[in-house]
Amino acid sequence: MFEGTYALSLDLKGRMTIPTKLRANFADDGGETGRVVITRHPDGCLMVFTKPDWVVKREALARLPQSARAFVRIFVGSAQEVELDGSGRVLIPPDLRKIANLEKDVELVGMLTYYEIWDATARATNEDKAIAEGMPEALQNFSF
């Protein structure tokens, strides 16, 4: 399960360094740091899946009805497979950086089965808006 928020920076080439303690989350079955799939999220951020998790998600998307095609197109049409380099950096493709308005200060946010990459300011604005709107009905009976 992926959790936590990590303040990171993109370098001039658009690479983001995955924190050392998280790199094992992106390892393949042999323990080697592997490939990830980055795609867009309708909230304005990017999603990062391990390659095996993306395969499962892609198969689920393929089973959705025709009425979901526009969003399947957003998710699958934007998906790009990238490799973590030997330094634990991942190059965020330029078109995806543009979609999510990623320039320098970013945040990697754990979302249980994937990570989100947010522009730091956009994430703060998004969370402030969610808090102002109040607890959604789906969480009314949730308790810690």
Short mmCIF file of C-alpha atoms in Angstrom, two decimals:
data_model
loop_
_atom_site.label_atom_id
_atom_site.label_comp_id
_atom_site.label_asym_id
_atom_site.label_seq_id
_atom_site.Cartn_x
_atom_site.Cartn_y
_atom_site.Cartn_z
CA MET A 1 0.00 0.00 0.00
CA PHE A 2 1.36 3.37 -0.99
CA GLU A 3 0.93 6.19 1.50
CA GLY A 4 2.47 9.47 2.58
CA THR A 5 3.28 12.74 0.83
CA TYR A 6 6.79 13.58 -0.34
CA ALA A 7 7.88 17.08 -1.42
CA LEU A 8 10.19 16.67 -4.41
CA SER A 9 11.66 18.70 -7.24
CA LEU A 10 11.94 18.11 -10.94
CA ASP A 11 15.38 18.68 -12.41
CA LEU A 12 15.93 20.64 -15.62
CA LYS A 13 15.32 17.50 -17.72
CA GLY A 14 11.99 16.77 -16.01
CA ARG A 15 13.29 13.94 -13.84
CA MET A 16 11.98 13.25 -10.36
CA THR A 17 14.03 11.28 -7.85
CA ILE A 18 12.01 8.63 -6.06
CA PRO A 19 12.91 8.73 -2.35
CA THR A 20 15.22 5.84 -1.44
CA LYS A 21 12.77 4.33 1.04
CA LEU A 22 10.08 4.13 -1.67
CA ARG A 23 12.16 2.54 -4.42
CA ALA A 24 11.35 -0.99 -3.27
CA ASN A 25 7.69 -0.17 -4.08
CA PHE A 26 8.75 0.04 -7.73
CA ALA A 27 10.79 -3.17 -7.81
CA ASP A 28 9.97 -6.05 -10.10
CA ASP A 29 9.60 -9.62 -8.81
CA GLY A 30 13.38 -10.05 -8.83
CA GLY A 31 13.87 -7.05 -6.55
CA GLU A 32 15.33 -4.89 -9.30
CA THR A 33 14.03 -1.37 -9.60
CA GLY A 34 11.82 -1.49 -12.62
CA ARG A 35 9.46 0.23 -14.91
CA VAL A 36 6.43 2.30 -14.03
CA VAL A 37 3.47 3.59 -15.99
CA ILE A 38 2.54 7.25 -15.69
CA THR A 39 -0.82 8.51 -16.90
CA ARG A 40 -3.10 11.46 -16.36
CA HIS A 41 -5.79 11.79 -13.75
CA PRO A 42 -8.94 13.87 -14.33
CA ASP A 43 -8.19 15.85 -11.13
CA GLY A 44 -5.20 17.48 -12.85
CA CYS A 45 -2.41 15.33 -11.47
CA LEU A 46 -0.60 12.27 -12.79
CA MET A 47 -0.89 8.69 -11.58
CA VAL A 48 2.11 6.38 -11.23
CA PHE A 49 1.52 2.62 -11.27
CA THR A 50 3.95 -0.24 -11.01
CA LYS A 51 3.97 -2.11 -14.31
CA PRO A 52 2.12 -5.16 -12.87
CA ASP A 53 -0.51 -2.94 -11.20
CA TRP A 54 -1.03 -1.03 -14.45
CA VAL A 55 -1.63 -4.27 -16.37
CA VAL A 56 -4.41 -5.16 -13.92
CA LYS A 57 -5.89 -1.65 -14.09
CA ARG A 58 -5.70 -1.60 -17.91
CA GLU A 59 -7.56 -4.92 -18.10
CA ALA A 60 -10.28 -3.52 -15.81
CA LEU A 61 -10.55 -0.42 -18.01
CA ALA A 62 -10.93 -2.62 -21.10
CA ARG A 63 -14.03 -4.23 -19.55
CA LEU A 64 -15.85 -0.94 -18.95
CA PRO A 65 -18.94 -0.17 -21.05
CA GLN A 66 -18.87 2.08 -24.09
CA SER A 67 -20.28 4.94 -21.99
CA ALA A 68 -16.89 5.14 -20.20
CA ARG A 69 -14.83 5.36 -23.42
CA ALA A 70 -13.95 9.05 -23.02
CA PHE A 71 -12.32 8.40 -19.64
CA VAL A 72 -10.72 5.16 -20.79
CA ARG A 73 -9.18 7.24 -23.58
CA ILE A 74 -7.87 9.75 -21.03
CA PHE A 75 -6.27 7.03 -18.90
CA VAL A 76 -5.01 4.64 -21.55
CA GLY A 77 -4.25 7.19 -24.24
CA SER A 78 -2.03 9.16 -21.86
CA ALA A 79 -0.25 6.15 -20.36
CA GLN A 80 3.49 6.02 -20.86
CA GLU A 81 5.87 3.39 -19.56
CA VAL A 82 9.13 4.76 -18.16
CA GLU A 83 12.11 3.24 -16.40
CA LEU A 84 13.70 4.27 -13.14
CA ASP A 85 17.37 4.93 -13.79
CA GLY A 86 20.22 3.71 -11.59
CA SER A 87 19.87 6.79 -9.38
CA GLY A 88 16.17 6.18 -8.75
CA ARG A 89 15.06 8.95 -11.07
CA VAL A 90 12.10 8.77 -13.37
CA LEU A 91 11.74 11.03 -16.40
CA ILE A 92 8.23 12.42 -16.54
CA PRO A 93 7.43 12.74 -20.25
CA PRO A 94 7.10 16.38 -21.42
CA ASP A 95 3.49 16.03 -22.58
CA LEU A 96 2.44 14.66 -19.19
CA ARG A 97 4.38 17.40 -17.36
CA LYS A 98 2.44 19.93 -19.43
CA ILE A 99 -0.94 18.29 -18.73
CA ALA A 100 -0.31 18.41 -14.96
CA ASN A 101 1.46 21.80 -15.00
CA LEU A 102 4.57 20.30 -13.44
CA GLU A 103 7.54 22.63 -13.50
CA LYS A 104 9.72 22.31 -10.39
CA ASP A 105 8.06 21.77 -7.01
CA VAL A 106 6.02 18.58 -7.02
CA GLU A 107 4.54 16.23 -4.47
CA LEU A 108 4.36 12.47 -4.66
CA VAL A 109 1.22 11.35 -2.83
CA GLY A 110 0.50 7.74 -1.89
CA MET A 111 -3.01 6.65 -2.83
CA LEU A 112 -3.00 3.05 -1.58
CA THR A 113 -2.48 1.24 -4.92
CA TYR A 114 -0.70 3.97 -6.87
CA TYR A 115 1.02 7.32 -6.41
CA GLU A 116 -0.13 10.70 -7.64
CA ILE A 117 2.27 13.40 -8.82
CA TRP A 118 0.96 16.90 -8.17
CA ASP A 119 2.20 20.39 -8.73
CA ALA A 120 2.73 21.40 -5.08
CA THR A 121 0.52 24.49 -5.29
CA ALA A 122 -2.25 22.68 -7.17
CA ARG A 123 -2.38 19.89 -4.58
CA ALA A 124 -2.71 22.38 -1.72
CA THR A 125 -5.49 24.20 -3.58
CA ASN A 126 -7.27 20.92 -4.33
CA GLU A 127 -7.14 19.82 -0.69
CA ASP A 128 -8.29 23.22 0.58
CA LYS A 129 -11.27 23.02 -1.76
CA ALA A 130 -12.12 19.48 -0.61
CA ILE A 131 -11.98 20.51 3.04
CA ALA A 132 -14.16 23.56 2.38
CA GLU A 133 -16.77 21.38 0.64
CA GLY A 134 -16.98 19.13 3.69
CA MET A 135 -16.93 15.40 4.19
CA PRO A 136 -18.48 13.49 1.29
CA GLU A 137 -21.47 11.30 2.04
CA ALA A 138 -19.42 8.15 1.35
CA LEU A 139 -17.30 8.98 4.44
CA GLN A 140 -20.08 10.02 6.82
CA ASN A 141 -20.05 6.69 8.65
CA PHE A 142 -16.30 6.07 8.36
CA SER A 143 -14.41 5.99 11.64
CA PHE A 144 -10.74 5.70 12.56
#
